[in-house]
Amino acid sequence: MGWSETEGAETAEYELGAKVVLTREKPVVDLYPVYGQMDLFSLKLYVLYLDEKSESGYRISEEIRGEFQCVNYGVDHPEDGYLHQISRTNLYEKAQEYLTLETGYEFVGILDGKVSANPELLDMTKTSMLNYSNEFPVYLVAKKVEEPENPDPEIPENPDPE
């Protein structure tokens, strides 16, 4: 929201971008951040299952609505206006709380581009923000968990003592 000369203040004395004037009487000004309530916004969440048995190579779950906290500080978000911001990691972690996977699948990332059997995923090593408008569709990609091969040969239950 802005800045205050009082630590822990709930209202800002200086709005974001406002100039602070220093004078001879007050050559130093200590400023403390004043945080406001961050906007919540809604996204349409889907699971994009990579499924070789499906004709297209994938299938999409039913829509689930999820509420997320915008980190675009100090900007109004009218329904027809500005975009909401969220970090890639926060979106990925929070979206998983809303979505339940089918047995045998695991999440592998967030779709970046067109829905397909070979989807491109967002680079989750980046810390950059993602911009979304309210009700935007987001696809978390899931693939079948590969069964690990048993490296040990099967041991007979009653081995011959000879």
PDB file of C-alpha atoms in Angstrom:
ATOM      1  CA  MET A   1       0.000   0.000   0.000  1.00  0.00           C
ATOM      2  CA  GLY A   2       2.770   2.429   0.835  1.00  0.00           C
ATOM      3  CA  TRP A   3       5.113   3.633   3.551  1.00  0.00           C
ATOM      4  CA  SER A   4       4.825   5.065   7.048  1.00  0.00           C
ATOM      5  CA  GLU A   5       7.203   6.706   9.501  1.00  0.00           C
ATOM      6  CA  THR A   6       5.658   4.488  12.185  1.00  0.00           C
ATOM      7  CA  GLU A   7       6.609   0.822  12.362  1.00  0.00           C
ATOM      8  CA  GLY A   8       3.563  -1.465  12.212  1.00  0.00           C
ATOM      9  CA  ALA A   9       1.216   1.254  10.926  1.00  0.00           C
ATOM     10  CA  GLU A  10      -2.011   0.182   9.228  1.00  0.00           C
ATOM     11  CA  THR A  11      -2.352   3.261   7.046  1.00  0.00           C
ATOM     12  CA  ALA A  12       0.275   4.671   4.712  1.00  0.00           C
ATOM     13  CA  GLU A  13       1.562   8.208   5.107  1.00  0.00           C
ATOM     14  CA  TYR A  14       3.269   7.935   1.716  1.00  0.00           C
ATOM     15  CA  GLU A  15       1.571   6.210  -1.218  1.00  0.00           C
ATOM     16  CA  LEU A  16       3.599   4.025  -3.562  1.00  0.00           C
ATOM     17  CA  GLY A  17       5.726   6.231  -5.782  1.00  0.00           C
ATOM     18  CA  ALA A  18       5.252   9.360  -3.637  1.00  0.00           C
ATOM     19  CA  LYS A  19       8.273  11.573  -2.976  1.00  0.00           C
ATOM     20  CA  VAL A  20       9.742  11.909   0.507  1.00  0.00           C
ATOM     21  CA  VAL A  21      11.027  15.407   1.220  1.00  0.00           C
ATOM     22  CA  LEU A  22      14.016  15.829   3.511  1.00  0.00           C
ATOM     23  CA  THR A  23      14.541  19.141   5.312  1.00  0.00           C
ATOM     24  CA  ARG A  24      17.174  20.660   7.575  1.00  0.00           C
ATOM     25  CA  GLU A  25      14.913  19.993  10.516  1.00  0.00           C
ATOM     26  CA  LYS A  26      14.343  16.412   9.352  1.00  0.00           C
ATOM     27  CA  PRO A  27      17.358  15.273   7.290  1.00  0.00           C
ATOM     28  CA  VAL A  28      16.615  11.568   7.812  1.00  0.00           C
ATOM     29  CA  VAL A  29      13.277   9.760   7.505  1.00  0.00           C
ATOM     30  CA  ASP A  30      12.893   6.159   8.554  1.00  0.00           C
ATOM     31  CA  LEU A  31      10.202   4.469   6.480  1.00  0.00           C
ATOM     32  CA  TYR A  32       8.401   1.209   7.178  1.00  0.00           C
ATOM     33  CA  PRO A  33       6.298  -0.737   4.680  1.00  0.00           C
ATOM     34  CA  VAL A  34       2.527  -0.756   5.083  1.00  0.00           C
ATOM     35  CA  TYR A  35       0.904  -3.828   3.592  1.00  0.00           C
ATOM     36  CA  GLY A  36      -2.701  -4.035   2.588  1.00  0.00           C
ATOM     37  CA  GLN A  37      -5.022  -6.938   2.057  1.00  0.00           C
ATOM     38  CA  MET A  38      -3.934  -8.713  -1.089  1.00  0.00           C
ATOM     39  CA  ASP A  39      -6.595  -9.496  -3.642  1.00  0.00           C
ATOM     40  CA  LEU A  40      -7.876 -13.000  -4.091  1.00  0.00           C
ATOM     41  CA  PHE A  41      -8.570 -14.137  -7.618  1.00  0.00           C
ATOM     42  CA  SER A  42     -10.101 -17.235  -9.115  1.00  0.00           C
ATOM     43  CA  LEU A  43      -8.617 -19.550 -11.724  1.00  0.00           C
ATOM     44  CA  LYS A  44     -10.162 -22.452 -13.615  1.00  0.00           C
ATOM     45  CA  LEU A  45      -7.989 -25.485 -12.871  1.00  0.00           C
ATOM     46  CA  TYR A  46      -7.718 -28.648 -14.925  1.00  0.00           C
ATOM     47  CA  VAL A  47      -5.534 -31.731 -14.911  1.00  0.00           C
ATOM     48  CA  LEU A  48      -4.118 -32.620 -18.319  1.00  0.00           C
ATOM     49  CA  TYR A  49      -3.581 -36.372 -18.092  1.00  0.00           C
ATOM     50  CA  LEU A  50      -1.026 -37.721 -20.532  1.00  0.00           C
ATOM     51  CA  ASP A  51      -2.770 -40.941 -21.541  1.00  0.00           C
ATOM     52  CA  GLU A  52      -1.461 -43.167 -24.326  1.00  0.00           C
ATOM     53  CA  LYS A  53      -4.709 -45.166 -24.305  1.00  0.00           C
ATOM     54  CA  SER A  54      -6.702 -42.077 -25.285  1.00  0.00           C
ATOM     55  CA  GLU A  55      -7.121 -41.393 -29.005  1.00  0.00           C
ATOM     56  CA  SER A  56      -5.568 -37.926 -28.669  1.00  0.00           C
ATOM     57  CA  GLY A  57      -2.827 -39.039 -26.270  1.00  0.00           C
ATOM     58  CA  TYR A  58      -4.295 -36.996 -23.432  1.00  0.00           C
ATOM     59  CA  ARG A  59      -7.509 -36.267 -21.580  1.00  0.00           C
ATOM     60  CA  ILE A  60      -8.660 -33.363 -19.441  1.00  0.00           C
ATOM     61  CA  SER A  61     -10.301 -33.475 -16.022  1.00  0.00           C
ATOM     62  CA  GLU A  62     -13.399 -31.581 -15.038  1.00  0.00           C
ATOM     63  CA  GLU A  63     -12.957 -27.931 -14.103  1.00  0.00           C
ATOM     64  CA  ILE A  64     -12.179 -27.057 -10.476  1.00  0.00           C
ATOM     65  CA  ARG A  65     -12.188 -23.447  -9.273  1.00  0.00           C
ATOM     66  CA  GLY A  66      -9.309 -22.319  -7.090  1.00  0.00           C
ATOM     67  CA  GLU A  67      -8.754 -19.109  -5.123  1.00  0.00           C
ATOM     68  CA  PHE A  68      -5.263 -17.611  -5.228  1.00  0.00           C
ATOM     69  CA  GLN A  69      -3.652 -14.611  -3.583  1.00  0.00           C
ATOM     70  CA  CYS A  70      -2.402 -11.903  -5.906  1.00  0.00           C
ATOM     71  CA  VAL A  71       1.017 -10.447  -5.151  1.00  0.00           C
ATOM     72  CA  ASN A  72       0.614  -7.404  -7.402  1.00  0.00           C
ATOM     73  CA  TYR A  73       0.874  -4.931  -4.506  1.00  0.00           C
ATOM     74  CA  GLY A  74      -0.894  -1.602  -4.544  1.00  0.00           C
ATOM     75  CA  VAL A  75      -2.713  -2.028  -7.842  1.00  0.00           C
ATOM     76  CA  ASP A  76      -6.479  -2.135  -8.099  1.00  0.00           C
ATOM     77  CA  HIS A  77      -7.791  -5.113 -10.017  1.00  0.00           C
ATOM     78  CA  PRO A  78     -11.097  -4.188 -11.595  1.00  0.00           C
ATOM     79  CA  GLU A  79     -12.806  -7.119 -13.275  1.00  0.00           C
ATOM     80  CA  ASP A  80     -12.106  -5.699 -16.715  1.00  0.00           C
ATOM     81  CA  GLY A  81      -8.621  -4.404 -16.009  1.00  0.00           C
ATOM     82  CA  TYR A  82      -5.308  -5.353 -14.552  1.00  0.00           C
ATOM     83  CA  LEU A  83      -3.780  -8.781 -14.350  1.00  0.00           C
ATOM     84  CA  HIS A  84      -3.156 -10.663 -11.152  1.00  0.00           C
ATOM     85  CA  GLN A  85       0.322 -11.918 -10.372  1.00  0.00           C
ATOM     86  CA  ILE A  86       1.486 -15.120  -8.710  1.00  0.00           C
ATOM     87  CA  SER A  87       4.837 -16.882  -8.694  1.00  0.00           C
ATOM     88  CA  ARG A  88       5.211 -20.102 -10.663  1.00  0.00           C
ATOM     89  CA  THR A  89       6.035 -22.061  -7.521  1.00  0.00           C
ATOM     90  CA  ASN A  90       3.104 -20.684  -5.505  1.00  0.00           C
ATOM     91  CA  LEU A  91       0.658 -21.396  -8.326  1.00  0.00           C
ATOM     92  CA  TYR A  92       1.946 -24.963  -8.751  1.00  0.00           C
ATOM     93  CA  GLU A  93       1.857 -25.754  -5.020  1.00  0.00           C
ATOM     94  CA  LYS A  94      -1.519 -24.126  -4.328  1.00  0.00           C
ATOM     95  CA  ALA A  95      -3.204 -25.635  -7.403  1.00  0.00           C
ATOM     96  CA  GLN A  96      -2.213 -29.113  -6.233  1.00  0.00           C
ATOM     97  CA  GLU A  97      -4.199 -28.485  -3.030  1.00  0.00           C
ATOM     98  CA  TYR A  98      -7.385 -28.120  -5.113  1.00  0.00           C
ATOM     99  CA  LEU A  99      -6.835 -30.971  -7.554  1.00  0.00           C
ATOM    100  CA  THR A 100      -7.070 -34.680  -6.786  1.00  0.00           C
ATOM    101  CA  LEU A 101      -5.181 -36.977  -9.106  1.00  0.00           C
ATOM    102  CA  GLU A 102      -6.353 -40.335 -10.328  1.00  0.00           C
ATOM    103  CA  THR A 103      -4.491 -43.293  -8.838  1.00  0.00           C
ATOM    104  CA  GLY A 104      -1.228 -44.034 -10.602  1.00  0.00           C
ATOM    105  CA  TYR A 105      -0.550 -40.457 -11.783  1.00  0.00           C
ATOM    106  CA  GLU A 106       1.795 -37.710 -10.582  1.00  0.00           C
ATOM    107  CA  PHE A 107       2.034 -33.997 -11.339  1.00  0.00           C
ATOM    108  CA  VAL A 108       4.929 -33.034 -13.605  1.00  0.00           C
ATOM    109  CA  GLY A 109       4.351 -29.304 -14.130  1.00  0.00           C
ATOM    110  CA  ILE A 110       2.202 -26.487 -15.473  1.00  0.00           C
ATOM    111  CA  LEU A 111       1.236 -26.361 -19.142  1.00  0.00           C
ATOM    112  CA  ASP A 112       2.960 -23.627 -21.138  1.00  0.00           C
ATOM    113  CA  GLY A 113       1.256 -23.396 -24.498  1.00  0.00           C
ATOM    114  CA  LYS A 114      -1.264 -25.516 -26.348  1.00  0.00           C
ATOM    115  CA  VAL A 115      -2.930 -28.625 -24.954  1.00  0.00           C
ATOM    116  CA  SER A 116      -1.364 -31.669 -26.607  1.00  0.00           C
ATOM    117  CA  ALA A 117      -0.026 -35.166 -25.984  1.00  0.00           C
ATOM    118  CA  ASN A 118       3.506 -33.666 -25.860  1.00  0.00           C
ATOM    119  CA  PRO A 119       2.936 -30.468 -23.887  1.00  0.00           C
ATOM    120  CA  GLU A 120       5.559 -27.850 -23.162  1.00  0.00           C
ATOM    121  CA  LEU A 121       5.887 -27.192 -19.436  1.00  0.00           C
ATOM    122  CA  LEU A 122       6.719 -23.946 -17.670  1.00  0.00           C
ATOM    123  CA  ASP A 123      10.279 -23.792 -16.409  1.00  0.00           C
ATOM    124  CA  MET A 124       9.709 -24.209 -12.676  1.00  0.00           C
ATOM    125  CA  THR A 125      13.306 -23.241 -11.857  1.00  0.00           C
ATOM    126  CA  LYS A 126      12.486 -19.630 -12.735  1.00  0.00           C
ATOM    127  CA  THR A 127      11.152 -17.409  -9.972  1.00  0.00           C
ATOM    128  CA  SER A 128       9.382 -14.989 -12.276  1.00  0.00           C
ATOM    129  CA  MET A 129       5.761 -14.017 -11.837  1.00  0.00           C
ATOM    130  CA  LEU A 130       2.896 -15.226 -13.979  1.00  0.00           C
ATOM    131  CA  ASN A 131       0.111 -12.841 -14.979  1.00  0.00           C
ATOM    132  CA  TYR A 132      -3.493 -14.038 -15.078  1.00  0.00           C
ATOM    133  CA  SER A 133      -6.889 -12.482 -15.430  1.00  0.00           C
ATOM    134  CA  ASN A 134      -9.749 -13.744 -13.282  1.00  0.00           C
ATOM    135  CA  GLU A 135     -11.192 -17.094 -14.428  1.00  0.00           C
ATOM    136  CA  PHE A 136      -8.189 -17.924 -16.639  1.00  0.00           C
ATOM    137  CA  PRO A 137      -7.771 -21.666 -17.352  1.00  0.00           C
ATOM    138  CA  VAL A 138      -4.624 -23.304 -15.916  1.00  0.00           C
ATOM    139  CA  TYR A 139      -3.612 -26.880 -16.711  1.00  0.00           C
ATOM    140  CA  LEU A 140      -1.452 -28.961 -14.396  1.00  0.00           C
ATOM    141  CA  VAL A 141       0.086 -31.811 -16.337  1.00  0.00           C
ATOM    142  CA  ALA A 142       0.108 -35.331 -14.896  1.00  0.00           C
ATOM    143  CA  LYS A 143       1.684 -38.506 -16.218  1.00  0.00           C
ATOM    144  CA  LYS A 144       1.491 -42.166 -15.252  1.00  0.00           C
ATOM    145  CA  VAL A 145       3.876 -43.168 -12.502  1.00  0.00           C
ATOM    146  CA  GLU A 146       6.329 -45.631 -13.965  1.00  0.00           C
ATOM    147  CA  GLU A 147       6.525 -48.855 -12.023  1.00  0.00           C
ATOM    148  CA  PRO A 148      10.125 -49.500 -10.977  1.00  0.00           C
ATOM    149  CA  GLU A 149      11.561 -52.748 -12.228  1.00  0.00           C
ATOM    150  CA  ASN A 150      12.446 -55.241  -9.531  1.00  0.00           C
ATOM    151  CA  PRO A 151      16.238 -55.585  -9.795  1.00  0.00           C
ATOM    152  CA  ASP A 152      16.268 -58.738  -7.641  1.00  0.00           C
ATOM    153  CA  PRO A 153      15.314 -62.003  -9.315  1.00  0.00           C
ATOM    154  CA  GLU A 154      12.424 -63.761  -7.753  1.00  0.00           C
ATOM    155  CA  ILE A 155      13.597 -65.873  -4.841  1.00  0.00           C
ATOM    156  CA  PRO A 156      11.808 -69.180  -4.395  1.00  0.00           C
ATOM    157  CA  GLU A 157       9.799 -69.446  -1.189  1.00  0.00           C
ATOM    158  CA  ASN A 158      11.353 -72.801  -0.229  1.00  0.00           C
ATOM    159  CA  PRO A 159      14.854 -72.921  -1.682  1.00  0.00           C
ATOM    160  CA  ASP A 160      16.412 -76.364  -1.968  1.00  0.00           C
ATOM    161  CA  PRO A 161      18.973 -76.692   0.878  1.00  0.00           C
ATOM    162  CA  GLU A 162      21.486 -78.565  -1.322  1.00  0.00           C
TER     163      GLU A 162
END
